[in-house]
């Protein structure tokens, strides 16, 4: 539902300042957020890119013209873009680059989703517990967070992968381990702002335990800021995964991971430029899409924008 096709009566029902039920209030808030988001054209472009990535990943077997791992080494090695049957050319093993990019979108999307699913809840839990408990609990958790923040993410991820061994599963785990500290900082800052508020005090007086207060009342207040930060971090996660793949520590051959494709094509960068350039363009477009989407979500979920 958009602003253009919502009937006046339904629009008024959604945007009323006196909702009759909790469901109506939540639906109206979501609709108002979508209206603010849809005003940002660049954010809509970012959303379209990410939705396109999801569709391509879901329909990879139907969209890919050839196998991503089996090539024709005798007849199709290093064919340029536009060759018959190979729109983006082939690599040094005669594999269709377009097919490898399409199947590689599945790996990229899996890395992004799994890292977000692992790192965001950990950061949210650490930050809210530290902010609400305070005292020595806050000091210990934040010093651990500072240790992780003091080291460059890629270097720390390299260390973890080197210890665990190369592979896409270990790369995802390493990126997740290095990605949670910023989320913990954001959640702690949000928690410090609400832990002494009147409604938290009221819930405490009603007999709610600290765990229930954190999970049911504090964590939801941190979600909007966390969602924005996670979306903006998606580009960094993609680049870190591509960096690990480029160094041979991420997805292993013959998996069509974009970073590994760039690594295999760097030997031909001067004469057969398309082997490394095409996956590089894919990384750039998807990273740009996540950045545009994150900027749009930041503006749409900003409480200061809601009152305008």
PDB file of C-alpha atoms in Angstrom:
ATOM      1  CA  UNK A   1       0.000   0.000   0.000  1.00  0.00           C
ATOM      2  CA  UNK A   2       1.366   3.406  -0.979  1.00  0.00           C
ATOM      3  CA  UNK A   3       0.262   6.976  -0.485  1.00  0.00           C
ATOM      4  CA  UNK A   4      -1.171   7.118  -3.999  1.00  0.00           C
ATOM      5  CA  UNK A   5      -3.461   4.060  -3.822  1.00  0.00           C
ATOM      6  CA  UNK A   6      -4.653   4.352  -0.214  1.00  0.00           C
ATOM      7  CA  UNK A   7      -8.265   5.538  -0.084  1.00  0.00           C
ATOM      8  CA  UNK A   8      -8.890   8.751   1.899  1.00  0.00           C
ATOM      9  CA  UNK A   9     -10.912   6.882   4.517  1.00  0.00           C
ATOM     10  CA  UNK A  10      -8.302   4.170   4.989  1.00  0.00           C
ATOM     11  CA  UNK A  11      -5.515   6.741   5.036  1.00  0.00           C
ATOM     12  CA  UNK A  12      -7.311   8.748   7.726  1.00  0.00           C
ATOM     13  CA  UNK A  13      -7.877   5.539   9.716  1.00  0.00           C
ATOM     14  CA  UNK A  14      -4.175   4.703   9.519  1.00  0.00           C
ATOM     15  CA  UNK A  15      -2.887   8.185  10.350  1.00  0.00           C
ATOM     16  CA  UNK A  16      -5.341   9.072  13.131  1.00  0.00           C
ATOM     17  CA  UNK A  17      -3.820  10.406  16.329  1.00  0.00           C
ATOM     18  CA  UNK A  18      -6.427   8.526  18.370  1.00  0.00           C
ATOM     19  CA  UNK A  19      -6.172   4.831  17.437  1.00  0.00           C
ATOM     20  CA  UNK A  20      -8.842   2.538  18.843  1.00  0.00           C
ATOM     21  CA  UNK A  21      -6.591  -0.481  19.268  1.00  0.00           C
ATOM     22  CA  UNK A  22      -2.957  -1.427  19.597  1.00  0.00           C
ATOM     23  CA  UNK A  23      -3.105  -3.072  16.172  1.00  0.00           C
ATOM     24  CA  UNK A  24      -4.340   0.141  14.567  1.00  0.00           C
ATOM     25  CA  UNK A  25      -1.591   2.137  16.288  1.00  0.00           C
ATOM     26  CA  UNK A  26       1.126  -0.223  15.077  1.00  0.00           C
ATOM     27  CA  UNK A  27      -0.276  -0.350  11.562  1.00  0.00           C
ATOM     28  CA  UNK A  28      -0.544   3.429  11.438  1.00  0.00           C
ATOM     29  CA  UNK A  29       3.000   3.846  12.690  1.00  0.00           C
ATOM     30  CA  UNK A  30       4.282   1.431  10.028  1.00  0.00           C
ATOM     31  CA  UNK A  31       2.331   3.271   7.332  1.00  0.00           C
ATOM     32  CA  UNK A  32       3.682   6.658   8.448  1.00  0.00           C
ATOM     33  CA  UNK A  33       7.214   5.227   8.401  1.00  0.00           C
ATOM     34  CA  UNK A  34       6.662   3.939   4.853  1.00  0.00           C
ATOM     35  CA  UNK A  35       5.415   7.361   3.751  1.00  0.00           C
ATOM     36  CA  UNK A  36       8.570   9.016   5.063  1.00  0.00           C
ATOM     37  CA  UNK A  37      10.728   6.321   3.488  1.00  0.00           C
ATOM     38  CA  UNK A  38       9.015   6.529   0.091  1.00  0.00           C
ATOM     39  CA  UNK A  39       9.749  10.266  -0.124  1.00  0.00           C
ATOM     40  CA  UNK A  40      13.444   9.408  -0.491  1.00  0.00           C
ATOM     41  CA  UNK A  41      14.030   8.422  -4.130  1.00  0.00           C
ATOM     42  CA  UNK A  42      17.551   7.151  -3.464  1.00  0.00           C
ATOM     43  CA  UNK A  43      16.244   4.927  -0.684  1.00  0.00           C
ATOM     44  CA  UNK A  44      13.707   3.428  -3.091  1.00  0.00           C
ATOM     45  CA  UNK A  45      16.545   2.718  -5.527  1.00  0.00           C
ATOM     46  CA  UNK A  46      18.454   0.981  -2.747  1.00  0.00           C
ATOM     47  CA  UNK A  47      15.360  -1.039  -1.843  1.00  0.00           C
ATOM     48  CA  UNK A  48      14.927  -2.041  -5.490  1.00  0.00           C
ATOM     49  CA  UNK A  49      18.567  -3.207  -5.662  1.00  0.00           C
ATOM     50  CA  UNK A  50      18.218  -5.343  -2.538  1.00  0.00           C
ATOM     51  CA  UNK A  51      14.890  -6.797  -3.669  1.00  0.00           C
ATOM     52  CA  UNK A  52      16.533  -7.569  -7.011  1.00  0.00           C
ATOM     53  CA  UNK A  53      19.348  -9.357  -5.188  1.00  0.00           C
ATOM     54  CA  UNK A  54      16.818 -11.447  -3.266  1.00  0.00           C
ATOM     55  CA  UNK A  55      14.905 -12.350  -6.437  1.00  0.00           C
ATOM     56  CA  UNK A  56      18.077 -13.270  -8.303  1.00  0.00           C
ATOM     57  CA  UNK A  57      19.275 -15.432  -5.410  1.00  0.00           C
ATOM     58  CA  UNK A  58      15.912 -17.177  -5.110  1.00  0.00           C
ATOM     59  CA  UNK A  59      15.584 -17.836  -8.845  1.00  0.00           C
ATOM     60  CA  UNK A  60      19.240 -18.589  -9.536  1.00  0.00           C
ATOM     61  CA  UNK A  61      18.638 -22.031 -11.158  1.00  0.00           C
ATOM     62  CA  UNK A  62      16.079 -20.516 -13.530  1.00  0.00           C
ATOM     63  CA  UNK A  63      18.040 -17.344 -14.341  1.00  0.00           C
ATOM     64  CA  UNK A  64      21.560 -18.752 -14.763  1.00  0.00           C
ATOM     65  CA  UNK A  65      22.212 -19.784 -18.388  1.00  0.00           C
ATOM     66  CA  UNK A  66      24.970 -22.274 -17.484  1.00  0.00           C
ATOM     67  CA  UNK A  67      26.477 -24.158 -14.593  1.00  0.00           C
ATOM     68  CA  UNK A  68      28.451 -21.937 -12.193  1.00  0.00           C
ATOM     69  CA  UNK A  69      31.113 -24.575 -11.532  1.00  0.00           C
ATOM     70  CA  UNK A  70      31.432 -26.511 -14.808  1.00  0.00           C
ATOM     71  CA  UNK A  71      33.061 -24.811 -17.777  1.00  0.00           C
ATOM     72  CA  UNK A  72      34.215 -25.553 -21.305  1.00  0.00           C
ATOM     73  CA  UNK A  73      37.974 -25.236 -20.996  1.00  0.00           C
ATOM     74  CA  UNK A  74      38.628 -26.282 -24.587  1.00  0.00           C
ATOM     75  CA  UNK A  75      36.217 -23.971 -26.410  1.00  0.00           C
ATOM     76  CA  UNK A  76      35.080 -21.202 -24.055  1.00  0.00           C
ATOM     77  CA  UNK A  77      38.144 -20.052 -22.126  1.00  0.00           C
ATOM     78  CA  UNK A  78      38.374 -16.277 -21.492  1.00  0.00           C
ATOM     79  CA  UNK A  79      35.684 -15.281 -23.980  1.00  0.00           C
ATOM     80  CA  UNK A  80      34.912 -11.530 -23.918  1.00  0.00           C
ATOM     81  CA  UNK A  81      31.515 -10.076 -22.951  1.00  0.00           C
ATOM     82  CA  UNK A  82      28.920 -10.357 -25.679  1.00  0.00           C
ATOM     83  CA  UNK A  83      30.147 -13.712 -26.928  1.00  0.00           C
ATOM     84  CA  UNK A  84      27.416 -16.089 -28.119  1.00  0.00           C
ATOM     85  CA  UNK A  85      25.848 -17.680 -25.062  1.00  0.00           C
ATOM     86  CA  UNK A  86      28.033 -15.710 -22.644  1.00  0.00           C
ATOM     87  CA  UNK A  87      26.681 -12.212 -22.020  1.00  0.00           C
ATOM     88  CA  UNK A  88      29.423 -11.232 -19.534  1.00  0.00           C
ATOM     89  CA  UNK A  89      32.136 -13.482 -20.927  1.00  0.00           C
ATOM     90  CA  UNK A  90      33.878 -16.473 -19.367  1.00  0.00           C
ATOM     91  CA  UNK A  91      36.741 -16.985 -16.920  1.00  0.00           C
ATOM     92  CA  UNK A  92      40.035 -18.852 -17.241  1.00  0.00           C
ATOM     93  CA  UNK A  93      38.277 -22.219 -16.770  1.00  0.00           C
ATOM     94  CA  UNK A  94      35.602 -21.542 -19.375  1.00  0.00           C
ATOM     95  CA  UNK A  95      32.843 -20.925 -16.854  1.00  0.00           C
ATOM     96  CA  UNK A  96      30.093 -18.428 -17.620  1.00  0.00           C
ATOM     97  CA  UNK A  97      30.658 -15.304 -15.494  1.00  0.00           C
ATOM     98  CA  UNK A  98      26.987 -14.300 -15.479  1.00  0.00           C
ATOM     99  CA  UNK A  99      26.005 -17.683 -14.078  1.00  0.00           C
ATOM    100  CA  UNK A 100      28.682 -17.448 -11.414  1.00  0.00           C
ATOM    101  CA  UNK A 101      27.519 -13.962 -10.442  1.00  0.00           C
ATOM    102  CA  UNK A 102      23.911 -15.127 -10.177  1.00  0.00           C
ATOM    103  CA  UNK A 103      24.792 -18.084  -7.958  1.00  0.00           C
ATOM    104  CA  UNK A 104      27.279 -15.925  -6.057  1.00  0.00           C
ATOM    105  CA  UNK A 105      24.395 -13.675  -5.012  1.00  0.00           C
ATOM    106  CA  UNK A 106      23.162 -16.579  -2.897  1.00  0.00           C
ATOM    107  CA  UNK A 107      26.460 -16.712  -1.012  1.00  0.00           C
ATOM    108  CA  UNK A 108      26.509 -12.947  -0.544  1.00  0.00           C
ATOM    109  CA  UNK A 109      22.939 -12.871   0.730  1.00  0.00           C
ATOM    110  CA  UNK A 110      23.583 -15.830   3.052  1.00  0.00           C
ATOM    111  CA  UNK A 111      26.668 -14.145   4.522  1.00  0.00           C
ATOM    112  CA  UNK A 112      24.816 -10.884   5.124  1.00  0.00           C
ATOM    113  CA  UNK A 113      21.773 -12.530   6.710  1.00  0.00           C
ATOM    114  CA  UNK A 114      23.687 -14.969   8.906  1.00  0.00           C
ATOM    115  CA  UNK A 115      26.083 -12.314  10.175  1.00  0.00           C
ATOM    116  CA  UNK A 116      23.151 -10.021  10.985  1.00  0.00           C
ATOM    117  CA  UNK A 117      21.253 -12.840  12.721  1.00  0.00           C
ATOM    118  CA  UNK A 118      24.297 -13.737  14.844  1.00  0.00           C
ATOM    119  CA  UNK A 119      25.894 -10.361  15.549  1.00  0.00           C
ATOM    120  CA  UNK A 120      22.869  -8.087  16.039  1.00  0.00           C
ATOM    121  CA  UNK A 121      21.196 -10.088  18.856  1.00  0.00           C
ATOM    122  CA  UNK A 122      24.538 -10.508  20.640  1.00  0.00           C
ATOM    123  CA  UNK A 123      25.246  -6.785  20.467  1.00  0.00           C
ATOM    124  CA  UNK A 124      21.687  -5.940  21.512  1.00  0.00           C
ATOM    125  CA  UNK A 125      21.865  -8.257  24.526  1.00  0.00           C
ATOM    126  CA  UNK A 126      25.293  -7.059  25.657  1.00  0.00           C
ATOM    127  CA  UNK A 127      24.410  -3.377  25.235  1.00  0.00           C
ATOM    128  CA  UNK A 128      21.032  -3.492  26.978  1.00  0.00           C
ATOM    129  CA  UNK A 129      22.320  -5.579  29.893  1.00  0.00           C
ATOM    130  CA  UNK A 130      25.312  -3.282  30.345  1.00  0.00           C
ATOM    131  CA  UNK A 131      23.208  -0.121  30.143  1.00  0.00           C
ATOM    132  CA  UNK A 132      20.455  -1.315  32.455  1.00  0.00           C
ATOM    133  CA  UNK A 133      22.620  -3.044  35.069  1.00  0.00           C
ATOM    134  CA  UNK A 134      25.347  -0.400  35.262  1.00  0.00           C
ATOM    135  CA  UNK A 135      28.138  -0.714  37.798  1.00  0.00           C
ATOM    136  CA  UNK A 136      30.747  -3.411  37.399  1.00  0.00           C
ATOM    137  CA  UNK A 137      28.610  -5.314  34.866  1.00  0.00           C
ATOM    138  CA  UNK A 138      28.615  -2.288  32.587  1.00  0.00           C
ATOM    139  CA  UNK A 139      32.343  -1.753  33.099  1.00  0.00           C
ATOM    140  CA  UNK A 140      33.293  -5.365  32.297  1.00  0.00           C
ATOM    141  CA  UNK A 141      31.059  -5.690  29.224  1.00  0.00           C
ATOM    142  CA  UNK A 142      32.119  -2.339  27.799  1.00  0.00           C
ATOM    143  CA  UNK A 143      35.830  -3.028  28.316  1.00  0.00           C
ATOM    144  CA  UNK A 144      35.417  -6.283  26.382  1.00  0.00           C
ATOM    145  CA  UNK A 145      33.606  -4.311  23.694  1.00  0.00           C
ATOM    146  CA  UNK A 146      36.431  -1.744  23.627  1.00  0.00           C
ATOM    147  CA  UNK A 147      38.982  -4.514  23.072  1.00  0.00           C
ATOM    148  CA  UNK A 148      37.139  -5.687  19.972  1.00  0.00           C
ATOM    149  CA  UNK A 149      36.658  -2.116  18.728  1.00  0.00           C
ATOM    150  CA  UNK A 150      40.367  -1.351  19.150  1.00  0.00           C
ATOM    151  CA  UNK A 151      41.331  -3.870  16.458  1.00  0.00           C
ATOM    152  CA  UNK A 152      40.540  -3.405  12.734  1.00  0.00           C
ATOM    153  CA  UNK A 153      37.632  -5.619  11.764  1.00  0.00           C
ATOM    154  CA  UNK A 154      39.324  -7.227   8.760  1.00  0.00           C
ATOM    155  CA  UNK A 155      42.511  -7.975  10.695  1.00  0.00           C
ATOM    156  CA  UNK A 156      40.531  -9.516  13.543  1.00  0.00           C
ATOM    157  CA  UNK A 157      38.454 -11.549  11.090  1.00  0.00           C
ATOM    158  CA  UNK A 158      41.643 -12.762   9.417  1.00  0.00           C
ATOM    159  CA  UNK A 159      42.957 -13.898  12.777  1.00  0.00           C
ATOM    160  CA  UNK A 160      39.789 -15.841  13.567  1.00  0.00           C
ATOM    161  CA  UNK A 161      39.646 -17.481  10.135  1.00  0.00           C
ATOM    162  CA  UNK A 162      43.324 -18.375  10.323  1.00  0.00           C
ATOM    163  CA  UNK A 163      42.661 -20.069  13.667  1.00  0.00           C
ATOM    164  CA  UNK A 164      39.455 -21.818  12.570  1.00  0.00           C
ATOM    165  CA  UNK A 165      40.539 -22.681   9.038  1.00  0.00           C
ATOM    166  CA  UNK A 166      39.395 -21.427   5.623  1.00  0.00           C
ATOM    167  CA  UNK A 167      35.793 -21.896   4.575  1.00  0.00           C
ATOM    168  CA  UNK A 168      32.590 -19.933   4.149  1.00  0.00           C
ATOM    169  CA  UNK A 169      31.142 -21.132   7.486  1.00  0.00           C
ATOM    170  CA  UNK A 170      34.222 -20.045   9.427  1.00  0.00           C
ATOM    171  CA  UNK A 171      34.298 -16.749   7.521  1.00  0.00           C
ATOM    172  CA  UNK A 172      30.690 -16.030   8.527  1.00  0.00           C
ATOM    173  CA  UNK A 173      31.467 -16.853  12.153  1.00  0.00           C
ATOM    174  CA  UNK A 174      34.587 -14.674  12.117  1.00  0.00           C
ATOM    175  CA  UNK A 175      32.753 -11.699  10.609  1.00  0.00           C
ATOM    176  CA  UNK A 176      29.925 -12.092  13.131  1.00  0.00           C
ATOM    177  CA  UNK A 177      32.365 -12.191  16.051  1.00  0.00           C
ATOM    178  CA  UNK A 178      33.940  -8.943  14.889  1.00  0.00           C
ATOM    179  CA  UNK A 179      30.654  -7.159  14.022  1.00  0.00           C
ATOM    180  CA  UNK A 180      28.720  -7.098  17.324  1.00  0.00           C
ATOM    181  CA  UNK A 181      30.611  -4.355  19.295  1.00  0.00           C
ATOM    182  CA  UNK A 182      29.094  -1.332  17.451  1.00  0.00           C
ATOM    183  CA  UNK A 183      25.615  -2.749  18.053  1.00  0.00           C
ATOM    184  CA  UNK A 184      26.397  -3.134  21.748  1.00  0.00           C
ATOM    185  CA  UNK A 185      27.484   0.509  21.932  1.00  0.00           C
ATOM    186  CA  UNK A 186      24.289   1.713  20.263  1.00  0.00           C
ATOM    187  CA  UNK A 187      22.066  -0.477  22.455  1.00  0.00           C
ATOM    188  CA  UNK A 188      23.845   0.717  25.618  1.00  0.00           C
ATOM    189  CA  UNK A 189      23.405   4.369  24.649  1.00  0.00           C
ATOM    190  CA  UNK A 190      19.696   3.835  23.963  1.00  0.00           C
ATOM    191  CA  UNK A 191      19.281   1.947  27.238  1.00  0.00           C
ATOM    192  CA  UNK A 192      20.944   4.686  29.274  1.00  0.00           C
ATOM    193  CA  UNK A 193      18.432   7.108  27.823  1.00  0.00           C
ATOM    194  CA  UNK A 194      15.343   5.109  28.819  1.00  0.00           C
ATOM    195  CA  UNK A 195      16.260   3.133  31.956  1.00  0.00           C
ATOM    196  CA  UNK A 196      15.291   5.997  34.294  1.00  0.00           C
ATOM    197  CA  UNK A 197      12.160   7.008  32.390  1.00  0.00           C
ATOM    198  CA  UNK A 198       8.744   7.059  34.045  1.00  0.00           C
ATOM    199  CA  UNK A 199       7.308   4.072  32.218  1.00  0.00           C
ATOM    200  CA  UNK A 200      10.308   1.885  33.113  1.00  0.00           C
ATOM    201  CA  UNK A 201       9.891   2.961  36.741  1.00  0.00           C
ATOM    202  CA  UNK A 202       6.193   2.079  36.546  1.00  0.00           C
ATOM    203  CA  UNK A 203       6.941  -1.367  35.169  1.00  0.00           C
ATOM    204  CA  UNK A 204       9.517  -1.872  37.918  1.00  0.00           C
ATOM    205  CA  UNK A 205       6.979  -0.892  40.585  1.00  0.00           C
ATOM    206  CA  UNK A 206       4.528  -3.432  39.152  1.00  0.00           C
ATOM    207  CA  UNK A 207       7.017  -6.146  40.103  1.00  0.00           C
ATOM    208  CA  UNK A 208       8.627  -6.936  36.731  1.00  0.00           C
ATOM    209  CA  UNK A 209      12.007  -8.616  37.000  1.00  0.00           C
ATOM    210  CA  UNK A 210      15.101  -6.961  35.514  1.00  0.00           C
ATOM    211  CA  UNK A 211      15.247  -9.616  32.802  1.00  0.00           C
ATOM    212  CA  UNK A 212      11.648  -8.994  31.774  1.00  0.00           C
ATOM    213  CA  UNK A 213      12.192  -5.243  31.772  1.00  0.00           C
ATOM    214  CA  UNK A 214      15.239  -5.576  29.522  1.00  0.00           C
ATOM    215  CA  UNK A 215      13.639  -8.036  27.093  1.00  0.00           C
ATOM    216  CA  UNK A 216      10.092  -6.680  26.919  1.00  0.00           C
ATOM    217  CA  UNK A 217      10.551  -2.951  27.417  1.00  0.00           C
ATOM    218  CA  UNK A 218      14.153  -1.856  26.812  1.00  0.00           C
ATOM    219  CA  UNK A 219      15.147  -3.953  23.814  1.00  0.00           C
ATOM    220  CA  UNK A 220      12.182  -2.827  21.656  1.00  0.00           C
ATOM    221  CA  UNK A 221      13.240   0.784  22.205  1.00  0.00           C
ATOM    222  CA  UNK A 222      16.662  -0.012  20.724  1.00  0.00           C
ATOM    223  CA  UNK A 223      15.448  -1.841  17.622  1.00  0.00           C
ATOM    224  CA  UNK A 224      15.005   1.133  15.276  1.00  0.00           C
ATOM    225  CA  UNK A 225      18.560   2.407  15.794  1.00  0.00           C
ATOM    226  CA  UNK A 226      19.897  -1.142  15.572  1.00  0.00           C
ATOM    227  CA  UNK A 227      18.069  -1.853  12.310  1.00  0.00           C
ATOM    228  CA  UNK A 228      19.529   1.270  10.727  1.00  0.00           C
ATOM    229  CA  UNK A 229      23.060   0.412  11.862  1.00  0.00           C
ATOM    230  CA  UNK A 230      22.779  -3.207  10.708  1.00  0.00           C
ATOM    231  CA  UNK A 231      21.556  -2.108   7.278  1.00  0.00           C
ATOM    232  CA  UNK A 232      24.391   0.394   6.917  1.00  0.00           C
ATOM    233  CA  UNK A 233      26.886  -2.280   8.018  1.00  0.00           C
ATOM    234  CA  UNK A 234      25.746  -4.706   5.319  1.00  0.00           C
ATOM    235  CA  UNK A 235      28.101  -3.103   2.794  1.00  0.00           C
ATOM    236  CA  UNK A 236      31.024  -3.514   5.182  1.00  0.00           C
ATOM    237  CA  UNK A 237      30.073  -7.141   5.787  1.00  0.00           C
ATOM    238  CA  UNK A 238      30.008  -7.790   2.048  1.00  0.00           C
ATOM    239  CA  UNK A 239      33.414  -6.149   1.608  1.00  0.00           C
ATOM    240  CA  UNK A 240      34.888  -8.091   4.530  1.00  0.00           C
ATOM    241  CA  UNK A 241      33.556 -11.374   3.141  1.00  0.00           C
ATOM    242  CA  UNK A 242      34.913 -10.463  -0.302  1.00  0.00           C
ATOM    243  CA  UNK A 243      38.276  -9.585   1.253  1.00  0.00           C
ATOM    244  CA  UNK A 244      38.458 -12.958   2.988  1.00  0.00           C
ATOM    245  CA  UNK A 245      37.476 -14.667  -0.256  1.00  0.00           C
ATOM    246  CA  UNK A 246      40.095 -12.672  -2.172  1.00  0.00           C
ATOM    247  CA  UNK A 247      42.770 -13.868   0.272  1.00  0.00           C
ATOM    248  CA  UNK A 248      41.626 -17.469  -0.046  1.00  0.00           C
ATOM    249  CA  UNK A 249      40.216 -17.672   3.493  1.00  0.00           C
ATOM    250  CA  UNK A 250      36.529 -17.420   2.655  1.00  0.00           C
ATOM    251  CA  UNK A 251      34.509 -19.531   0.241  1.00  0.00           C
ATOM    252  CA  UNK A 252      36.685 -22.178  -1.349  1.00  0.00           C
ATOM    253  CA  UNK A 253      36.756 -23.177  -5.037  1.00  0.00           C
ATOM    254  CA  UNK A 254      34.681 -23.937  -6.975  1.00  0.00           C
ATOM    255  CA  UNK A 255      32.072 -21.866  -5.068  1.00  0.00           C
ATOM    256  CA  UNK A 256      31.244 -18.706  -7.062  1.00  0.00           C
ATOM    257  CA  UNK A 257      31.959 -16.189  -4.293  1.00  0.00           C
ATOM    258  CA  UNK A 258      32.499 -12.690  -5.682  1.00  0.00           C
ATOM    259  CA  UNK A 259      35.717 -11.956  -3.780  1.00  0.00           C
ATOM    260  CA  UNK A 260      37.251 -15.249  -4.844  1.00  0.00           C
ATOM    261  CA  UNK A 261      36.225 -14.484  -8.440  1.00  0.00           C
ATOM    262  CA  UNK A 262      38.139 -11.200  -8.278  1.00  0.00           C
ATOM    263  CA  UNK A 263      41.168 -13.021  -6.892  1.00  0.00           C
ATOM    264  CA  UNK A 264      41.141 -15.560  -9.724  1.00  0.00           C
ATOM    265  CA  UNK A 265      40.758 -12.789 -12.306  1.00  0.00           C
ATOM    266  CA  UNK A 266      43.523 -10.484 -11.080  1.00  0.00           C
ATOM    267  CA  UNK A 267      46.048 -12.358 -13.237  1.00  0.00           C
ATOM    268  CA  UNK A 268      44.154 -11.298 -16.352  1.00  0.00           C
ATOM    269  CA  UNK A 269      43.250  -7.748 -15.325  1.00  0.00           C
ATOM    270  CA  UNK A 270      45.121  -6.071 -18.198  1.00  0.00           C
ATOM    271  CA  UNK A 271      44.014  -8.225 -21.134  1.00  0.00           C
ATOM    272  CA  UNK A 272      40.875 -10.040 -19.931  1.00  0.00           C
ATOM    273  CA  UNK A 273      39.572  -7.283 -17.671  1.00  0.00           C
ATOM    274  CA  UNK A 274      36.021  -8.627 -17.436  1.00  0.00           C
ATOM    275  CA  UNK A 275      37.015 -11.636 -15.309  1.00  0.00           C
ATOM    276  CA  UNK A 276      37.750  -9.448 -12.272  1.00  0.00           C
ATOM    277  CA  UNK A 277      35.670  -6.393 -13.208  1.00  0.00           C
ATOM    278  CA  UNK A 278      32.240  -8.060 -13.364  1.00  0.00           C
ATOM    279  CA  UNK A 279      32.254  -9.391  -9.775  1.00  0.00           C
ATOM    280  CA  UNK A 280      33.721  -6.062  -8.665  1.00  0.00           C
ATOM    281  CA  UNK A 281      30.767  -4.241 -10.218  1.00  0.00           C
ATOM    282  CA  UNK A 282      28.378  -6.663  -8.507  1.00  0.00           C
ATOM    283  CA  UNK A 283      29.956  -5.945  -5.110  1.00  0.00           C
ATOM    284  CA  UNK A 284      29.789  -2.198  -5.776  1.00  0.00           C
ATOM    285  CA  UNK A 285      26.115  -2.225  -6.812  1.00  0.00           C
ATOM    286  CA  UNK A 286      24.951  -4.362  -3.892  1.00  0.00           C
ATOM    287  CA  UNK A 287      27.009  -2.359  -1.380  1.00  0.00           C
ATOM    288  CA  UNK A 288      25.561   0.861  -2.794  1.00  0.00           C
ATOM    289  CA  UNK A 289      22.060  -0.575  -2.494  1.00  0.00           C
ATOM    290  CA  UNK A 290      22.519  -1.377   1.191  1.00  0.00           C
ATOM    291  CA  UNK A 291      23.980   2.067   1.882  1.00  0.00           C
ATOM    292  CA  UNK A 292      21.081   3.836   0.153  1.00  0.00           C
ATOM    293  CA  UNK A 293      18.574   1.638   1.968  1.00  0.00           C
ATOM    294  CA  UNK A 294      20.269   2.315   5.310  1.00  0.00           C
ATOM    295  CA  UNK A 295      20.216   6.068   4.731  1.00  0.00           C
ATOM    296  CA  UNK A 296      16.517   5.912   3.907  1.00  0.00           C
ATOM    297  CA  UNK A 297      15.726   3.840   6.985  1.00  0.00           C
ATOM    298  CA  UNK A 298      17.709   6.224   9.162  1.00  0.00           C
ATOM    299  CA  UNK A 299      15.601   9.148   7.996  1.00  0.00           C
ATOM    300  CA  UNK A 300      12.305   7.222   8.137  1.00  0.00           C
ATOM    301  CA  UNK A 301      12.868   5.811  11.633  1.00  0.00           C
ATOM    302  CA  UNK A 302      14.220   9.038  13.100  1.00  0.00           C
ATOM    303  CA  UNK A 303      11.753  10.166  15.809  1.00  0.00           C
ATOM    304  CA  UNK A 304      12.474  13.787  14.927  1.00  0.00           C
ATOM    305  CA  UNK A 305      11.121  13.168  11.437  1.00  0.00           C
ATOM    306  CA  UNK A 306       7.911  11.621  12.746  1.00  0.00           C
ATOM    307  CA  UNK A 307       6.622  14.905  14.082  1.00  0.00           C
ATOM    308  CA  UNK A 308       7.081  16.843  10.880  1.00  0.00           C
TER     309      UNK A 308
END
